[in-house]
């Protein structure tokens, strides 16, 4: 009888619709047969562990923490998420190329926490109002030194929102000058102790700069509504660069927005929190809509800078001289060599006639047992530094489950480091999505350039009815 437990590889298939894409842990259901866009692991962590909501501040992308998708898994407007930075978050989420989280506790690097910095490409510090601890400063500096992006947003001197005697100017300067990694002006700038009431800092003329001319638009001006600037010190770090300046200033003084590098990482500084404030947030806060200010291009500046910091494809920057020749780097990508190259649960790579390969005779079949258990398929690959990389695979799902609301059986597509730590979940599929035929799924792995990673697929079935996850014709294309 259909739906009963069956011997593996002898399952009668039941065909239904596919289209579920999960980024992180949240589900998005698609009613279209067209493949849902897969989230690229440009992983952004917004800090909310240092009084970023004190006073009238509301520097969060969502009240749902750590995962904003729990508030709304498919936001289309800034009010779908609650927070004065919701426009920033929603705009990134809407591209399908970013995974966003919020940290609410101490920042760590190299630990096991979900919000550990090792799991992210960029850390955003939106006007912190408490000092970072010694351990946190070491974590942040090592994160950047080893290739992370750091986005520091300040405010005017005296903006002590929680009345603890510290403001963002002092806190960011303390991070740069009082840490155990490098306190000798590591980024090549310091934050000025100023309170500038108003202004529209203008962008320099540089058509090649990826922050001023990125995929989110061209930056012309920003906004000061009680903010500060930075003093640049190129003798300490030759990579420091002022991009927007307070009126009447240039060169090493009056930089309202600046970029730099440190080790293998990138740094951006913004002198005011008003430009990232979208005017919406939690009830009771007095907010200012700088994000949509018609005299500035603050949204493009925030989004382009995030893209650049994350090392997103097309965001510019030196690729270290790597020759990114077009190539496909997975071995036995179509499984036609049988159970070689891949690491897999016994029987996963098969030429059984109970399912069908997309091309050739062999394919990978995870699940399909109708009993509780898990099966895996994995392969390690090196993504050259500075190159773009795309993982693709053809996936077919069939199931004996009849529910239209419960994901009893799942398949996760994940990226792991050499120690087996999960760096990111690219997607998750379930019995809710079965469909006839194969559908190609693609995921950008450009955020892992310069690393050797393990690509791992894991199926988990419940105890009764089968769901089969059938994979063929994989590829990891590097360009």
Coordinates of C-alpha atoms in Angstrom, one line a residue:
X1 CA 0.0 0.0 0.0
X2 CA 1.3 3.4 -0.9
X3 CA 2.9 5.2 2.1
X4 CA 3.9 2.1 4.0
X5 CA 7.5 1.5 5.1
X6 CA 9.5 0.1 2.1
X7 CA 12.9 -1.4 1.6
X8 CA 15.4 1.2 0.5
X9 CA 15.7 1.6 -3.3
X10 CA 12.4 -0.2 -3.9
X11 CA 10.1 2.7 -3.2
X12 CA 7.2 3.5 -5.5
X13 CA 7.5 7.3 -6.1
X14 CA 4.8 9.8 -5.4
X15 CA 5.2 13.0 -7.4
X16 CA 4.3 16.4 -5.9
X17 CA 5.4 20.1 -6.1
X18 CA 9.0 21.3 -5.3
X19 CA 9.9 24.8 -4.3
X20 CA 10.8 25.0 -0.7
X21 CA 14.0 27.0 0.1
X22 CA 15.3 27.4 3.5
X23 CA 18.0 29.9 4.3
X24 CA 19.4 29.4 7.8
X25 CA 16.6 27.8 9.7
X26 CA 13.5 29.6 8.3
X27 CA 11.2 28.2 5.6
X28 CA 10.1 30.0 2.4
X29 CA 7.4 28.2 0.4
X30 CA 7.3 28.8 -3.4
X31 CA 4.2 27.9 -5.4
X32 CA 6.0 28.2 -8.6
X33 CA 7.9 25.4 -10.4
X34 CA 10.7 27.8 -11.1
X35 CA 13.7 27.3 -8.8
X36 CA 13.7 29.6 -5.8
X37 CA 16.7 31.9 -5.6
X38 CA 19.2 30.4 -3.2
X39 CA 20.8 32.5 -0.6
X40 CA 24.5 33.2 -1.1
X41 CA 26.5 33.0 2.1
X42 CA 27.5 36.6 2.3
X43 CA 26.9 36.4 6.0
X44 CA 26.3 39.6 7.9
X45 CA 26.2 39.9 11.7
X46 CA 24.6 43.0 13.2
X47 CA 25.7 43.7 16.8
X48 CA 23.0 44.3 19.4
X49 CA 25.0 43.4 22.5
X50 CA 26.3 46.8 23.3
X51 CA 23.4 49.0 24.1
X52 CA 22.4 49.6 20.5
X53 CA 18.8 50.1 21.6
X54 CA 19.5 52.4 24.5
X55 CA 17.6 55.7 24.7
X56 CA 16.0 56.6 21.4
X57 CA 18.4 54.4 19.5
X58 CA 16.9 51.4 17.8
X59 CA 19.8 50.1 15.8
X60 CA 18.4 46.7 14.9
X61 CA 17.2 45.1 11.7
X62 CA 14.5 43.2 13.5
X63 CA 13.1 42.5 16.9
X64 CA 13.5 38.8 16.0
X65 CA 16.9 37.8 17.2
X66 CA 19.2 36.2 16.2
X67 CA 17.2 35.4 13.0
X68 CA 15.1 38.2 11.5
X69 CA 13.4 35.7 9.2
X70 CA 11.4 34.5 12.2
X71 CA 9.6 37.8 12.2
X72 CA 8.9 37.7 8.4
X73 CA 10.6 35.1 6.2
X74 CA 9.9 37.1 3.0
X75 CA 10.0 40.8 3.8
X76 CA 9.1 43.2 1.0
X77 CA 9.0 46.5 2.9
X78 CA 10.9 48.1 5.8
X79 CA 7.9 47.6 8.2
X80 CA 7.9 43.9 7.7
X81 CA 10.8 43.8 10.1
X82 CA 10.8 46.0 13.2
X83 CA 13.8 48.2 13.8
X84 CA 15.4 51.5 12.7
X85 CA 17.8 49.5 10.5
X86 CA 15.0 47.3 8.9
X87 CA 15.4 49.0 5.6
X88 CA 19.0 48.0 5.5
X89 CA 18.2 44.4 6.4
X90 CA 15.2 44.1 4.1
X91 CA 17.2 45.5 1.1
X92 CA 20.0 42.9 1.6
X93 CA 17.5 40.1 2.2
X94 CA 15.6 41.0 -1.0
X95 CA 18.7 40.3 -3.1
X96 CA 18.7 36.7 -2.1
X97 CA 22.5 37.0 -1.7
X98 CA 22.8 37.6 2.0
X99 CA 22.2 35.7 5.3
X100 CA 21.6 38.1 8.2
X101 CA 21.8 37.5 12.0
X102 CA 21.8 39.7 15.1
X103 CA 24.2 39.2 18.0
X104 CA 22.8 39.9 21.5
X105 CA 25.6 38.7 23.7
X106 CA 29.4 39.0 23.9
X107 CA 31.2 38.8 20.6
X108 CA 33.5 35.7 20.1
X109 CA 35.7 34.4 17.4
X110 CA 36.6 30.7 17.0
X111 CA 33.9 29.5 19.4
X112 CA 30.8 27.3 19.0
X113 CA 28.1 29.9 19.3
X114 CA 25.7 30.4 16.4
X115 CA 26.7 34.1 16.3
X116 CA 30.5 33.4 16.6
X117 CA 32.3 35.7 14.2
X118 CA 33.9 32.7 12.4
X119 CA 30.4 32.0 11.0
X120 CA 30.2 35.5 9.3
X121 CA 31.8 37.6 6.6
X122 CA 31.0 41.0 8.0
X123 CA 30.4 42.4 11.4
X124 CA 28.3 45.6 11.7
X125 CA 28.8 47.8 14.8
X126 CA 25.8 50.3 14.6
X127 CA 26.8 52.9 17.2
X128 CA 27.8 50.7 20.1
X129 CA 27.2 52.3 23.5
X130 CA 29.2 50.1 25.9
X131 CA 32.9 49.3 25.8
X132 CA 34.0 46.1 24.2
X133 CA 35.7 43.7 26.7
X134 CA 39.3 42.8 26.2
X135 CA 38.2 39.4 24.9
X136 CA 35.8 41.0 22.5
X137 CA 38.4 43.4 21.1
X138 CA 40.7 40.5 20.5
X139 CA 38.0 38.6 18.7
X140 CA 37.0 41.6 16.5
X141 CA 40.6 42.4 15.5
X142 CA 41.5 38.8 14.7
X143 CA 38.3 38.4 12.8
X144 CA 39.3 41.4 10.5
X145 CA 42.9 40.4 10.4
X146 CA 41.9 36.9 9.1
X147 CA 39.7 38.2 6.3
X148 CA 36.5 39.6 7.9
X149 CA 34.7 42.8 7.1
X150 CA 34.1 45.4 9.9
X151 CA 31.5 48.2 9.5
X152 CA 31.8 50.8 12.2
X153 CA 29.1 53.4 12.6
X154 CA 29.7 56.2 15.0
X155 CA 27.7 59.2 16.3
X156 CA 28.6 62.6 17.6
X157 CA 30.7 62.9 20.8
X158 CA 28.6 63.0 23.9
X159 CA 26.0 60.6 22.4
X160 CA 26.0 58.5 25.6
X161 CA 22.6 57.0 25.3
X162 CA 22.8 54.7 28.3
X163 CA 24.6 57.2 30.6
X164 CA 27.5 54.9 31.3
X165 CA 30.1 57.5 30.6
X166 CA 31.0 56.1 27.1
X167 CA 29.9 57.1 23.6
X168 CA 30.5 55.5 20.2
X169 CA 33.5 57.8 19.5
X170 CA 35.3 56.7 22.6
X171 CA 34.3 53.0 22.2
X172 CA 35.5 52.8 18.6
X173 CA 38.7 54.6 19.4
X174 CA 39.2 52.2 22.3
X175 CA 38.8 49.2 20.0
X176 CA 41.5 50.5 17.7
X177 CA 44.0 51.7 20.3
X178 CA 43.6 49.4 23.2
X179 CA 43.5 45.8 22.0
X180 CA 45.9 42.9 22.2
X181 CA 46.2 42.3 18.4
X182 CA 47.5 45.7 17.1
X183 CA 47.0 49.0 18.9
X184 CA 49.4 51.0 16.6
X185 CA 46.7 52.7 14.6
X186 CA 45.8 49.4 12.7
X187 CA 43.2 50.9 10.4
X188 CA 45.0 54.2 9.7
X189 CA 42.4 56.5 11.2
X190 CA 40.9 57.8 14.4
X191 CA 37.4 59.1 15.2
X192 CA 37.2 62.8 15.9
X193 CA 35.6 64.1 19.1
X194 CA 33.2 66.4 17.4
X195 CA 29.5 67.1 17.3
X196 CA 28.6 68.4 13.9
X197 CA 25.0 69.5 13.8
X198 CA 24.2 69.1 10.1
X199 CA 25.6 68.8 6.6
X200 CA 25.6 66.8 3.4
X201 CA 29.2 65.4 3.0
X202 CA 30.0 64.8 -0.7
X203 CA 31.6 61.9 -2.4
X204 CA 35.1 62.1 -4.0
X205 CA 35.4 61.6 -7.7
X206 CA 36.5 58.0 -8.2
X207 CA 34.6 56.0 -10.8
X208 CA 36.5 52.8 -9.9
X209 CA 35.7 52.7 -6.2
X210 CA 33.3 49.8 -5.5
X211 CA 31.7 51.5 -2.5
X212 CA 30.9 54.7 -4.4
X213 CA 29.9 52.9 -7.6
X214 CA 28.5 49.5 -6.5
X215 CA 25.7 47.3 -7.6
X216 CA 23.2 49.2 -5.4
X217 CA 23.8 52.5 -7.1
X218 CA 26.1 55.5 -7.3
X219 CA 26.9 57.5 -4.1
X220 CA 26.9 61.3 -4.4
X221 CA 26.2 62.6 -0.9
X222 CA 25.5 61.4 2.7
X223 CA 23.9 63.1 5.6
X224 CA 25.1 64.5 9.0
X225 CA 22.4 65.1 11.6
X226 CA 24.6 65.4 14.7
X227 CA 27.6 63.3 13.8
X228 CA 31.4 63.3 13.6
X229 CA 34.3 62.7 11.2
X230 CA 37.6 60.9 11.1
X231 CA 41.2 61.9 10.8
X232 CA 43.1 59.8 8.4
X233 CA 46.7 58.7 9.0
X234 CA 48.0 57.1 5.7
X235 CA 51.5 56.9 7.2
X236 CA 50.2 54.3 9.6
X237 CA 48.1 52.4 7.0
X238 CA 48.5 53.3 3.4
X239 CA 45.2 51.6 2.4
X240 CA 43.1 54.1 4.3
X241 CA 40.9 56.2 2.0
X242 CA 38.3 59.0 2.6
X243 CA 35.3 58.5 0.4
X244 CA 33.0 61.3 1.6
X245 CA 34.0 64.6 3.2
X246 CA 32.4 67.2 5.3
X247 CA 32.0 70.4 3.3
X248 CA 35.3 72.4 3.2
X249 CA 37.5 69.4 4.0
X250 CA 39.6 66.9 2.1
X251 CA 42.7 64.8 2.3
X252 CA 43.3 63.6 5.9
X253 CA 40.8 65.6 7.8
X254 CA 37.0 65.8 7.8
X255 CA 36.4 62.3 6.4
X256 CA 32.8 61.4 7.0
X257 CA 33.1 58.0 5.4
X258 CA 36.3 56.1 5.1
X259 CA 37.6 52.6 4.1
X260 CA 40.7 50.7 5.0
X261 CA 42.1 47.2 5.2
X262 CA 43.8 45.3 8.0
X263 CA 45.5 41.9 7.4
X264 CA 43.3 40.1 5.0
X265 CA 40.1 42.0 6.0
X266 CA 38.3 45.2 5.1
X267 CA 37.1 48.1 7.3
X268 CA 34.5 50.9 6.7
X269 CA 33.7 53.9 9.0
X270 CA 30.7 56.1 8.9
X271 CA 30.5 59.2 11.2
X272 CA 26.8 59.3 12.0
X273 CA 24.0 56.8 12.7
X274 CA 21.3 59.1 11.2
X275 CA 22.0 58.0 7.6
X276 CA 21.2 54.4 8.5
X277 CA 18.0 55.3 10.5
X278 CA 14.9 54.5 8.4
X279 CA 12.5 56.3 10.7
X280 CA 10.7 53.1 11.6
X281 CA 11.2 51.0 14.8
X282 CA 9.9 50.0 18.1
X283 CA 7.1 52.2 19.7
X284 CA 8.4 55.0 21.9
X285 CA 11.6 55.7 20.1
X286 CA 12.3 59.1 18.5
X287 CA 13.7 58.2 15.1
X288 CA 14.9 60.1 12.0
X289 CA 14.5 58.9 8.4
X290 CA 18.0 59.5 7.1
X291 CA 17.9 56.3 4.9
X292 CA 15.3 57.9 2.6
X293 CA 16.6 61.5 2.8
X294 CA 16.2 62.9 -0.7
X295 CA 19.3 65.1 -0.5
X296 CA 21.6 62.1 0.0
X297 CA 22.2 58.5 -1.3
X298 CA 22.6 56.8 2.1
X299 CA 21.0 53.5 1.1
X300 CA 23.4 53.0 -1.8
X301 CA 26.3 53.9 0.5
X302 CA 25.3 51.4 3.2
X303 CA 24.5 48.6 0.8
X304 CA 27.5 49.1 -1.5
X305 CA 29.8 49.2 1.6
X306 CA 28.2 46.0 2.9
X307 CA 28.8 44.3 -0.4
X308 CA 32.4 45.4 -0.5
X309 CA 33.1 44.4 3.1
X310 CA 31.7 41.0 2.5
X311 CA 33.8 40.3 -0.6
X312 CA 30.7 39.8 -2.7
X313 CA 31.2 39.0 -6.3
X314 CA 31.7 42.1 -8.4
X315 CA 32.5 44.3 -5.3
X316 CA 36.0 45.1 -6.4
X317 CA 39.2 44.8 -4.4
X318 CA 42.4 43.0 -5.1
X319 CA 42.2 39.3 -5.8
X320 CA 45.8 38.8 -4.7
X321 CA 46.9 38.0 -8.3
X322 CA 44.9 34.8 -8.5
X323 CA 44.3 33.6 -12.1
X324 CA 40.6 32.7 -11.9
X325 CA 40.5 30.5 -15.0
X326 CA 37.0 29.1 -15.6
X327 CA 36.9 25.6 -14.3
X328 CA 34.7 23.0 -12.6
X329 CA 36.4 21.6 -9.5
X330 CA 34.2 18.8 -8.2
X331 CA 35.4 15.2 -8.8
X332 CA 32.9 12.6 -10.1
X333 CA 30.4 15.4 -10.4
X334 CA 27.8 13.2 -12.2
X335 CA 28.4 10.1 -10.1
X336 CA 29.2 8.0 -13.2
X337 CA 32.4 6.6 -11.5
X338 CA 30.2 5.2 -8.7
X339 CA 31.1 5.5 -5.1
X340 CA 34.4 7.3 -5.6
X341 CA 35.6 10.8 -4.7
X342 CA 32.5 11.5 -2.7
X343 CA 32.1 10.5 1.0
X344 CA 28.6 9.0 1.3
X345 CA 26.5 6.7 3.4
X346 CA 26.6 3.2 2.0
X347 CA 24.2 2.9 -0.9
X348 CA 23.6 6.6 -1.5
X349 CA 25.5 6.6 -4.8
X350 CA 23.6 4.1 -6.9
X351 CA 22.4 3.1 -10.3
X352 CA 19.2 1.5 -9.0
X353 CA 16.3 1.5 -11.4
X354 CA 13.9 2.5 -8.6
X355 CA 14.8 6.1 -9.3
X356 CA 16.2 7.6 -12.5
X357 CA 19.4 9.5 -13.2
X358 CA 19.1 12.8 -14.9
X359 CA 21.9 11.8 -17.2
X360 CA 24.0 8.6 -17.4
X361 CA 23.2 5.8 -15.1
X362 CA 24.4 6.8 -11.6
X363 CA 23.0 9.4 -9.2
X364 CA 22.9 10.1 -5.4
X365 CA 19.8 9.0 -3.5
X366 CA 19.4 10.2 0.1
X367 CA 16.4 9.2 2.1
X368 CA 13.7 7.0 0.6
X369 CA 13.7 4.5 3.5
X370 CA 10.5 5.3 5.4
X371 CA 12.3 4.8 8.7
X372 CA 13.9 7.2 11.1
X373 CA 17.5 8.0 10.2
X374 CA 20.0 10.2 8.4
X375 CA 22.2 9.9 5.3
X376 CA 25.0 12.1 4.0
X377 CA 26.9 13.0 0.9
X378 CA 29.9 15.2 0.9
X379 CA 33.1 16.3 -0.9
X380 CA 35.8 18.8 -0.1
X381 CA 36.9 21.5 -2.6
X382 CA 39.3 24.4 -2.6
X383 CA 38.0 27.8 -3.9
X384 CA 40.9 30.0 -5.1
X385 CA 41.3 33.3 -3.4
X386 CA 39.7 36.2 -5.3
X387 CA 37.6 34.0 -7.5
X388 CA 33.8 33.7 -7.9
X389 CA 32.4 30.2 -7.3
X390 CA 28.9 28.7 -7.9
X391 CA 27.7 25.3 -6.6
X392 CA 24.9 23.8 -8.7
X393 CA 23.1 20.5 -8.6
X394 CA 20.0 19.0 -10.0
X395 CA 17.5 17.8 -7.4
X396 CA 14.4 15.7 -7.6
X397 CA 12.2 15.0 -4.6
X398 CA 9.3 12.5 -4.3
X399 CA 7.4 11.5 -1.2
X400 CA 4.8 9.2 0.3
X401 CA 3.9 11.9 2.8
X402 CA 0.4 13.4 2.3
X403 CA 0.7 16.4 4.7
X404 CA 0.6 19.9 3.1
X405 CA 1.9 21.6 6.3
X406 CA 4.5 19.6 8.1
X407 CA 8.1 19.0 7.0
X408 CA 8.7 15.5 8.3
X409 CA 11.7 14.7 6.1
X410 CA 14.4 17.2 5.2
X411 CA 17.5 17.7 3.1
X412 CA 20.1 20.3 4.2
X413 CA 22.8 21.7 1.9
X414 CA 25.7 23.0 4.0
X415 CA 29.2 24.3 3.9
X416 CA 31.7 23.1 6.5
X417 CA 35.3 24.0 7.4
X418 CA 38.1 21.4 7.7
X419 CA 37.2 20.9 11.4
X420 CA 33.7 19.9 10.5
X421 CA 32.1 23.2 11.8
X422 CA 29.1 24.3 9.8
X423 CA 30.0 27.7 8.1
X424 CA 26.6 28.1 6.5
X425 CA 23.4 26.4 5.5
X426 CA 22.8 27.1 1.8
X427 CA 19.3 25.6 1.6
X428 CA 17.0 23.0 3.1
X429 CA 14.2 21.1 1.3
X430 CA 11.5 18.9 2.6
X431 CA 8.6 16.5 1.8
X432 CA 6.5 19.6 1.3
X433 CA 8.2 20.2 -2.0
X434 CA 8.2 17.0 -4.0
X435 CA 7.8 17.4 -7.8
X436 CA 8.2 15.6 -11.1
X437 CA 11.5 15.7 -12.8
X438 CA 14.8 17.4 -11.8
X439 CA 15.2 21.1 -11.0
X440 CA 18.6 22.8 -11.0
X441 CA 19.6 24.6 -7.8
X442 CA 22.5 27.1 -7.6
X443 CA 24.3 28.7 -4.7
X444 CA 27.1 31.2 -4.8
X445 CA 30.2 30.1 -2.7
X446 CA 32.2 33.3 -3.6
X447 CA 32.1 34.2 0.1
X448 CA 34.4 31.2 0.8
X449 CA 37.1 32.2 -1.7
X450 CA 40.6 31.3 -0.4
X451 CA 39.3 28.4 1.7
X452 CA 39.1 24.6 1.4
X453 CA 35.5 23.7 2.4
X454 CA 33.4 20.6 2.6
X455 CA 30.1 20.6 0.7
X456 CA 27.7 18.3 2.6
X457 CA 24.1 17.2 2.0
X458 CA 22.3 15.6 4.9
X459 CA 18.9 13.9 4.7
X460 CA 16.8 13.2 7.8
X461 CA 13.7 11.1 7.7
X462 CA 10.9 10.5 10.2
X463 CA 9.7 7.1 11.3
X464 CA 6.9 6.4 8.9
X465 CA 6.6 7.5 5.3
X466 CA 9.5 7.9 2.8
X467 CA 10.8 11.0 1.1
X468 CA 13.5 10.6 -1.5
X469 CA 16.0 13.3 -2.3
X470 CA 17.7 12.5 -5.6
X471 CA 20.7 14.4 -6.8
X472 CA 22.6 14.3 -10.1
X473 CA 24.9 16.4 -12.3
X474 CA 26.6 18.5 -9.6
X475 CA 29.2 21.2 -10.4
X476 CA 31.3 23.8 -8.5
X477 CA 32.2 26.3 -11.2
X478 CA 35.1 28.7 -10.4
X479 CA 35.5 31.9 -12.5

